[in-house]
PDB file of C-alpha atoms in Angstrom:
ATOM      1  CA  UNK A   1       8.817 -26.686 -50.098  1.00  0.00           C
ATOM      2  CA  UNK A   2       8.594 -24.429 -53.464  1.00  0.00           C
ATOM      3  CA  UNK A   3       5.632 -22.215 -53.732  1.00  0.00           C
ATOM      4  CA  UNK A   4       3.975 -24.384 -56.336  1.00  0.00           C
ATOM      5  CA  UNK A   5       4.436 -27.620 -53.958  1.00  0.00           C
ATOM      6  CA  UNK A   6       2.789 -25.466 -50.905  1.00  0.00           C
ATOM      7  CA  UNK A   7      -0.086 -24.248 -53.734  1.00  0.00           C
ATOM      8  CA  UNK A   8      -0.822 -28.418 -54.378  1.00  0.00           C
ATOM      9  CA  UNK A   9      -0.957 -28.753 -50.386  1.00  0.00           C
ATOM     10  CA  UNK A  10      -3.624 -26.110 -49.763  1.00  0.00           C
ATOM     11  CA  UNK A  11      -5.762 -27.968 -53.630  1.00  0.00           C
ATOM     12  CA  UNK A  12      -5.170 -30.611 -51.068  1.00  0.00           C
ATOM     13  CA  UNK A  13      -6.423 -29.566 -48.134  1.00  0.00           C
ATOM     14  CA  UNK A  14      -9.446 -28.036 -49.571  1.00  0.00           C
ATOM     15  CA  UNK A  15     -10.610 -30.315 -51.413  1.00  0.00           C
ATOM     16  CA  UNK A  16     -11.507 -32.197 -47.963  1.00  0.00           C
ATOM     17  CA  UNK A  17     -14.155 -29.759 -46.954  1.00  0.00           C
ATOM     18  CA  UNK A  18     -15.556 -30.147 -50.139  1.00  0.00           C
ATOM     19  CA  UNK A  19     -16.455 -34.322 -50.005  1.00  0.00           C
ATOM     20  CA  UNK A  20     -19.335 -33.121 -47.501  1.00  0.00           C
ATOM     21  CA  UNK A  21     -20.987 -30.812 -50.444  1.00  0.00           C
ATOM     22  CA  UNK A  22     -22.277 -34.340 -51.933  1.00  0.00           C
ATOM     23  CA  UNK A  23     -24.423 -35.444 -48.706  1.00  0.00           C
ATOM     24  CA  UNK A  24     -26.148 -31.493 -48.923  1.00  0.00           C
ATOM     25  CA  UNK A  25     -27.056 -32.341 -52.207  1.00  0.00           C
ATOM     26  CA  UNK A  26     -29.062 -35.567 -51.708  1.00  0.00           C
ATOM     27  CA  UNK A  27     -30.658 -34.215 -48.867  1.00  0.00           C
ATOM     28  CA  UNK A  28     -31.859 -31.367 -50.263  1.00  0.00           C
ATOM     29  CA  UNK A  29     -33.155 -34.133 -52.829  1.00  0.00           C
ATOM     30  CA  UNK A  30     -34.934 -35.956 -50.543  1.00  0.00           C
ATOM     31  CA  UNK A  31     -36.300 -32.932 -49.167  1.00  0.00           C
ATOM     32  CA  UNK A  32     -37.612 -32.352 -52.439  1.00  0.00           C
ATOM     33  CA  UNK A  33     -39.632 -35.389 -53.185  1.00  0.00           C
ATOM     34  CA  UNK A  34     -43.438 -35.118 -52.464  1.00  0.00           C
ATOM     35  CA  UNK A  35     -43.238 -37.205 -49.033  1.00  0.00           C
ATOM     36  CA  UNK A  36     -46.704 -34.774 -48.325  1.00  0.00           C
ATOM     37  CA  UNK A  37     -48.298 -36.913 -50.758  1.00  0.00           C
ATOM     38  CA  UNK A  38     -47.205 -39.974 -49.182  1.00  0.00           C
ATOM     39  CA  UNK A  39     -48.114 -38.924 -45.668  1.00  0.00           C
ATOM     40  CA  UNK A  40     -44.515 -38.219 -44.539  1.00  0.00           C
ATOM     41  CA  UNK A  41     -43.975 -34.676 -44.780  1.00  0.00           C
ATOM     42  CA  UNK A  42     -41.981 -34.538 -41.444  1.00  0.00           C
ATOM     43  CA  UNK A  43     -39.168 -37.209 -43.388  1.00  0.00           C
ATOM     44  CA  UNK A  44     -38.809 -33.391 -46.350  1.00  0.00           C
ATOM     45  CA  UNK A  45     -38.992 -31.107 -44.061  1.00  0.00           C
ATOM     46  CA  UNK A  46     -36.036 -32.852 -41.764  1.00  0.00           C
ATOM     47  CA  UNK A  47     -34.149 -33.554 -44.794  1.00  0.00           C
ATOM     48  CA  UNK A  48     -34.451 -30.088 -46.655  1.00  0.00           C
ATOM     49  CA  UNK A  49     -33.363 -28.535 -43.001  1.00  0.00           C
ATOM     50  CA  UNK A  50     -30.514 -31.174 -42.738  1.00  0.00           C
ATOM     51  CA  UNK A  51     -29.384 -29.932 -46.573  1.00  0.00           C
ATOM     52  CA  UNK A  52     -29.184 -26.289 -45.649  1.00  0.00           C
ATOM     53  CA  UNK A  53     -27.826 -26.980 -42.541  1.00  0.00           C
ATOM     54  CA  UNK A  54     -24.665 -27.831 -44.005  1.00  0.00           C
ATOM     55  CA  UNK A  55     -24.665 -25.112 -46.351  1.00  0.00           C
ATOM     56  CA  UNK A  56     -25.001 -23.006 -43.544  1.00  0.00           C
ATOM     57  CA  UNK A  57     -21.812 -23.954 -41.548  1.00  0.00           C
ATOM     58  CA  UNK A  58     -19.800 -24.293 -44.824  1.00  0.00           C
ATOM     59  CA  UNK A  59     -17.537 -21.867 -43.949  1.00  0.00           C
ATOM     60  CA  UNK A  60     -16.452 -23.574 -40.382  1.00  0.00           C
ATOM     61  CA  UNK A  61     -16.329 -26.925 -42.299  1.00  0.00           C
ATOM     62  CA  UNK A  62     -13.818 -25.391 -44.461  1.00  0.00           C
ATOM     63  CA  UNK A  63     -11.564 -23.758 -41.999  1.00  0.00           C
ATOM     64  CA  UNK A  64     -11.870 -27.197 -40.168  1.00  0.00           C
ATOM     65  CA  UNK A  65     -11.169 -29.163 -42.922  1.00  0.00           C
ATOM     66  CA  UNK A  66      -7.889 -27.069 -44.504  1.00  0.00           C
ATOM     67  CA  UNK A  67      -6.917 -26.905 -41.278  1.00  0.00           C
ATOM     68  CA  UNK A  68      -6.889 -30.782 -40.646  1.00  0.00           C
ATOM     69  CA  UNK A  69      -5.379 -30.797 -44.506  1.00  0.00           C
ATOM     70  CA  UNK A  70      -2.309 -28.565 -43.979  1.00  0.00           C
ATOM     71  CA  UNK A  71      -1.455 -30.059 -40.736  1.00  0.00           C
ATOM     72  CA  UNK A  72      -1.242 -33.602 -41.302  1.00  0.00           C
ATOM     73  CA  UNK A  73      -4.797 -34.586 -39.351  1.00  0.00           C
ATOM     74  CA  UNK A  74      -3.767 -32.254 -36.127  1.00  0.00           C
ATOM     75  CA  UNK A  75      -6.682 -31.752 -34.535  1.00  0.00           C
ATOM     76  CA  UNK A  76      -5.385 -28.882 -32.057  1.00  0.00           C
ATOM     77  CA  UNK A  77      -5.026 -27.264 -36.064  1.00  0.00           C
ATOM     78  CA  UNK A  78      -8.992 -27.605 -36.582  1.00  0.00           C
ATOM     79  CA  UNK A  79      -9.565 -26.611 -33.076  1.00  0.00           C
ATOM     80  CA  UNK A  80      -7.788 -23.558 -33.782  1.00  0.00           C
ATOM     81  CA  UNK A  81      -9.412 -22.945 -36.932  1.00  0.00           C
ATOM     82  CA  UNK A  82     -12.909 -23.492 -35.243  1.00  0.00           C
ATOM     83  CA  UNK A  83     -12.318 -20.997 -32.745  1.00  0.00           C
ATOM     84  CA  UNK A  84     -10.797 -18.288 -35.497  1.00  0.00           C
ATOM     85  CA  UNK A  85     -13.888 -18.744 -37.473  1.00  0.00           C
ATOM     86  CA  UNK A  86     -15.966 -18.612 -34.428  1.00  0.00           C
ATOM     87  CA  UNK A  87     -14.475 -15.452 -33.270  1.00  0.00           C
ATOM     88  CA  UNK A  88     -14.680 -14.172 -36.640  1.00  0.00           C
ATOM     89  CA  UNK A  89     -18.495 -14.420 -36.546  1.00  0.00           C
ATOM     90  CA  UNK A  90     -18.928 -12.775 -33.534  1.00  0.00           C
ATOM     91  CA  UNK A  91     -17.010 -10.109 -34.164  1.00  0.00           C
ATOM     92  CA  UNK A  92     -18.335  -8.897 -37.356  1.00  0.00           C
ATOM     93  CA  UNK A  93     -21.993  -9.813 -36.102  1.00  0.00           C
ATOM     94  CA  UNK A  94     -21.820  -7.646 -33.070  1.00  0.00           C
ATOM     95  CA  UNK A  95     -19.700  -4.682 -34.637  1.00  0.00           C
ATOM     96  CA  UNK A  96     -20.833  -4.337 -38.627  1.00  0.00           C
ATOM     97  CA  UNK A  97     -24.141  -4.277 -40.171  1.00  0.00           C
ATOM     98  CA  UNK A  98     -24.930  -7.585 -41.227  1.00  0.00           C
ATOM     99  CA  UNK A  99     -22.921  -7.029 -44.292  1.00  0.00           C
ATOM    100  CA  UNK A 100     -19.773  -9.052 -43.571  1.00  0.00           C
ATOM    101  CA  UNK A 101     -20.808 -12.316 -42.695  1.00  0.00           C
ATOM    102  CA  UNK A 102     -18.410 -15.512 -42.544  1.00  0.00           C
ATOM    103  CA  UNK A 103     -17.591 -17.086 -46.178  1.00  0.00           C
ATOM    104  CA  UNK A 104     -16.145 -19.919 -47.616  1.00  0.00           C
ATOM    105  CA  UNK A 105     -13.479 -17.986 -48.541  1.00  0.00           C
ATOM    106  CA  UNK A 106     -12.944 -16.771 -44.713  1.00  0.00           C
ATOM    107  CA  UNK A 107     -13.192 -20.410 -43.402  1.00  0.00           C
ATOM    108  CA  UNK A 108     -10.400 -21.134 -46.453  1.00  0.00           C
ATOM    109  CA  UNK A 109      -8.067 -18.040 -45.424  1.00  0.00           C
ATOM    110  CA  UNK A 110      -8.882 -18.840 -41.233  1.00  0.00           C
ATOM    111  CA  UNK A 111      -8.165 -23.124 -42.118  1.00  0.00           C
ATOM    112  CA  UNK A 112      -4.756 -21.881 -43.943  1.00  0.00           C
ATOM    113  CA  UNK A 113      -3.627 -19.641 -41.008  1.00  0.00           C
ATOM    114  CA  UNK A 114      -4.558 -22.283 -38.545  1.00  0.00           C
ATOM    115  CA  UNK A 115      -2.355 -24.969 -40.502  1.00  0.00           C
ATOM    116  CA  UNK A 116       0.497 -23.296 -41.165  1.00  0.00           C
ATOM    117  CA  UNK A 117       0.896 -21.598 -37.599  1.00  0.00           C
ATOM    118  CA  UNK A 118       0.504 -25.113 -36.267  1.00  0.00           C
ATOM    119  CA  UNK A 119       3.428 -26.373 -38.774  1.00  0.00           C
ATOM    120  CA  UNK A 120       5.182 -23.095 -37.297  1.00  0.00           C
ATOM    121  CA  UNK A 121       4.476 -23.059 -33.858  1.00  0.00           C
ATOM    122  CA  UNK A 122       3.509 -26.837 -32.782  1.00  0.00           C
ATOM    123  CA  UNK A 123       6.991 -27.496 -31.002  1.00  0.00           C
ATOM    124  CA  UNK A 124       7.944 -23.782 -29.742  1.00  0.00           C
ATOM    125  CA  UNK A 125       9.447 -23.957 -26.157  1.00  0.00           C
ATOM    126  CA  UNK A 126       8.843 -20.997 -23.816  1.00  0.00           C
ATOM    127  CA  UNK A 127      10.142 -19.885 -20.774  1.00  0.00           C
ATOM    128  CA  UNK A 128       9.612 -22.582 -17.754  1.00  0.00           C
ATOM    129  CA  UNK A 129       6.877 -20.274 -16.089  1.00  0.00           C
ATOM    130  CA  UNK A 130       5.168 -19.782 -19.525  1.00  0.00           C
ATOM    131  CA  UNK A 131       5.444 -23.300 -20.304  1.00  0.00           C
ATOM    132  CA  UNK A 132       1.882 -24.397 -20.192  1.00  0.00           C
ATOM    133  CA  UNK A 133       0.974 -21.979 -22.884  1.00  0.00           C
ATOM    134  CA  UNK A 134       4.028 -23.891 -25.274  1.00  0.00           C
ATOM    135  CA  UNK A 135       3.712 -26.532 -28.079  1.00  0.00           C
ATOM    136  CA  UNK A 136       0.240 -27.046 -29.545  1.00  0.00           C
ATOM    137  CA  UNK A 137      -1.280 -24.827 -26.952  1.00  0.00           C
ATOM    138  CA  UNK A 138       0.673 -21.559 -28.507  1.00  0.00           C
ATOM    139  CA  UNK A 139      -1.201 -22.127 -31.727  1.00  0.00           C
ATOM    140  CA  UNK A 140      -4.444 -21.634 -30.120  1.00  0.00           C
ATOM    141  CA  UNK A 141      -3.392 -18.569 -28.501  1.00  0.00           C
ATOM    142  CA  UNK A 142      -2.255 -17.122 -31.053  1.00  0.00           C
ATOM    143  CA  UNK A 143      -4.276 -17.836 -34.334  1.00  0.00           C
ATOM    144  CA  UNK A 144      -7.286 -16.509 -31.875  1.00  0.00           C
ATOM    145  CA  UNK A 145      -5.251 -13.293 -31.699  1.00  0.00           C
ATOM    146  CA  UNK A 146      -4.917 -13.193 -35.212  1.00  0.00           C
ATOM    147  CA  UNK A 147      -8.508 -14.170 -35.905  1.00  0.00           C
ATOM    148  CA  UNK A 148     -10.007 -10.864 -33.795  1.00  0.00           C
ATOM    149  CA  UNK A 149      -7.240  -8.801 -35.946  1.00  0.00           C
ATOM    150  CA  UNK A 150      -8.091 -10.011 -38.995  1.00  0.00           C
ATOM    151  CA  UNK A 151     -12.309  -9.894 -37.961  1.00  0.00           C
ATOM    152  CA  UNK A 152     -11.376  -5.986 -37.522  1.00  0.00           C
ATOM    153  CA  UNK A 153      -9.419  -5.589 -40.706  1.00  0.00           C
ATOM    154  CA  UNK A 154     -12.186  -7.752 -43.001  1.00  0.00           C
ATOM    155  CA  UNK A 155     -14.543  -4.582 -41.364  1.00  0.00           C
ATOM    156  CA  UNK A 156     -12.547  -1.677 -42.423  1.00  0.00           C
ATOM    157  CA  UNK A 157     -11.951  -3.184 -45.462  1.00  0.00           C
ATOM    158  CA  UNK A 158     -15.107  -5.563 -46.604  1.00  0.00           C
ATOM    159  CA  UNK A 159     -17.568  -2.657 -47.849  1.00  0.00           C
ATOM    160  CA  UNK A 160     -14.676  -1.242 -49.706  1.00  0.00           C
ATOM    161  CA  UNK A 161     -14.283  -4.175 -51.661  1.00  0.00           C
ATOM    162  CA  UNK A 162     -18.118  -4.373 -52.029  1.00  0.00           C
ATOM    163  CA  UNK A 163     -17.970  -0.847 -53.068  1.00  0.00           C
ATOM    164  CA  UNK A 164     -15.092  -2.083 -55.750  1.00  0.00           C
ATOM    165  CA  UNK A 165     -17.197  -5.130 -57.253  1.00  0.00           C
ATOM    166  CA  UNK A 166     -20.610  -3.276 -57.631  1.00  0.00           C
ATOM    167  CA  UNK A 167     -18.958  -0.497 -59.220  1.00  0.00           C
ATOM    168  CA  UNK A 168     -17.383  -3.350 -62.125  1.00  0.00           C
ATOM    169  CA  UNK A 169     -20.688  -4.931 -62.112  1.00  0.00           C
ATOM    170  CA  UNK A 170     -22.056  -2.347 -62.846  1.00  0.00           C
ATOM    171  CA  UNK A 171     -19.530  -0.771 -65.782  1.00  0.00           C
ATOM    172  CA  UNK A 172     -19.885  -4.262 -67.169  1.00  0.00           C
ATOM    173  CA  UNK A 173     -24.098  -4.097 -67.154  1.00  0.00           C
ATOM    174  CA  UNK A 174     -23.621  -1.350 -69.245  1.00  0.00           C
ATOM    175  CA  UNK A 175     -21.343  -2.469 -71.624  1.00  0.00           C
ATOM    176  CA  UNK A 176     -23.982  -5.237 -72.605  1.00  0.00           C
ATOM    177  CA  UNK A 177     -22.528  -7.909 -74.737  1.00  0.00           C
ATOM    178  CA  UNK A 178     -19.086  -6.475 -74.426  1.00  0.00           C
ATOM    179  CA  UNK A 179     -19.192  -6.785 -71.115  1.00  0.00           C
ATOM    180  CA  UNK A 180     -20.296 -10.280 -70.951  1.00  0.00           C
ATOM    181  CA  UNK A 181     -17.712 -11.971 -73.164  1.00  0.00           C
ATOM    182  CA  UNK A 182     -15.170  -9.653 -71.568  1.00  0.00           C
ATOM    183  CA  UNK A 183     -16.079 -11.284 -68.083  1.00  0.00           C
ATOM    184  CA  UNK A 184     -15.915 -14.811 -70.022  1.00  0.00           C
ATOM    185  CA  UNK A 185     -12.649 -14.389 -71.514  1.00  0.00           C
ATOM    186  CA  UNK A 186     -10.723 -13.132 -68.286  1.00  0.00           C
ATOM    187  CA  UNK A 187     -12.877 -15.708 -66.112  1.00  0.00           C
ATOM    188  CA  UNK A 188     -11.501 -18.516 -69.033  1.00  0.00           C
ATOM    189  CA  UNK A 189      -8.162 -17.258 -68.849  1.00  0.00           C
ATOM    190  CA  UNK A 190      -7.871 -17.285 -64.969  1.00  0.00           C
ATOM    191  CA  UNK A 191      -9.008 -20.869 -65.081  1.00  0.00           C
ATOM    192  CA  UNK A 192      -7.024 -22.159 -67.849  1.00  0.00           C
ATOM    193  CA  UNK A 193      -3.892 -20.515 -65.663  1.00  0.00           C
ATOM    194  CA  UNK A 194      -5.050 -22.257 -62.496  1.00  0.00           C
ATOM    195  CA  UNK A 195      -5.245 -25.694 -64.860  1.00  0.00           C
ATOM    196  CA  UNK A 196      -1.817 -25.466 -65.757  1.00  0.00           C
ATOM    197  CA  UNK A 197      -0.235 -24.394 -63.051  1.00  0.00           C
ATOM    198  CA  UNK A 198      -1.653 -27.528 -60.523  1.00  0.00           C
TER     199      UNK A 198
END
């Protein structure tokens, strides 16, 4: 498969995640409607809880859900990415300051490792005494591997990149106007390229 073919998988794959945002979004409508007034304030409160709920976990539904998409509906592919994503979180909650926290992004990048080292790795054959570790099982092993690698790398390297987009936020504050229809021109042209190329 050509790169442009794989690039249409993973538009695929993520737009599956992405049919849940819908069911946040009436909830949190619900939630909004004065049930107080109508002696049902319980009904908002569940609902607006319910809504933000599934913002919440939106990265693990995404690294779920590309996972399921890349892999043809494997579920030892979302299993995979739900434990990446779960070790992801606990690493960078127990060893960072609360700064690097698990994103959509993450649950994308975690999802698209899971799927494609299930593709990979879903019918390896190891040595007889290994052998229980082979197949689907492998994938497990090892996208948690790579999950606690990349947890440690997204620490060494997450506040530099922070560092890196405050410092153009800022140079494009100051620029005023400039700096505003700068931003909207490369943000057009990055879109427009996206459009033609899927």
């Amino acid at each position: 498969m050509n790169w442009l073919g794989s690039l249409q998988q993973l538009g695929r794959a993520v737009m599956l995640p992405t049919m849940v945002l819908p069911a946040a979004a009436i909830l949190l409508s619900v939630g909004s409607l004065p049930w107080n007034a109508w002696g049902l304030g319980v009904v908002g409160e569940v609902s607006t809880v319910a809504g933000h709920g599934i913002f919440y976990f939106l990265p693990y539904l995404f690294a779920v859900g590309v996972a399921l998409g890349l892999s043809n509906q494997a579920g030892q592919a979302g299993l995979a990415a739900l434990a990446g994503i779960v070790i992801y979180d606990q690493v960078t909650r127990n060893f960072s300051d609360g700064t690097v926290q698990p994103a959509s992004l993450i649950g994308i990048i975690l999802g698209a490792l899971a799927g494609g080292m299930h593709n990979r790795f879903k019918s390896i054959k190891l040595p007889e005494i290994l052998q229980f570790f082979g197949g689907s099982r492998f994938v497990l092993l090892i996208v948690g591997l790579c999950s606690a690698l990349f947890s440690c790398f997204m620490l060494w390297i997450a506040p530099i990149l922070q560092h890196g987009l405050n410092a153009i936020a800022t140079w494009e504050y100051s620029l005023g106007g400039l700096g505003c229809s700068s931003m909207g021109c490369y943000t057009g042209y990055w879109s427009l390229l996206g459009f033609i190329i899927c």
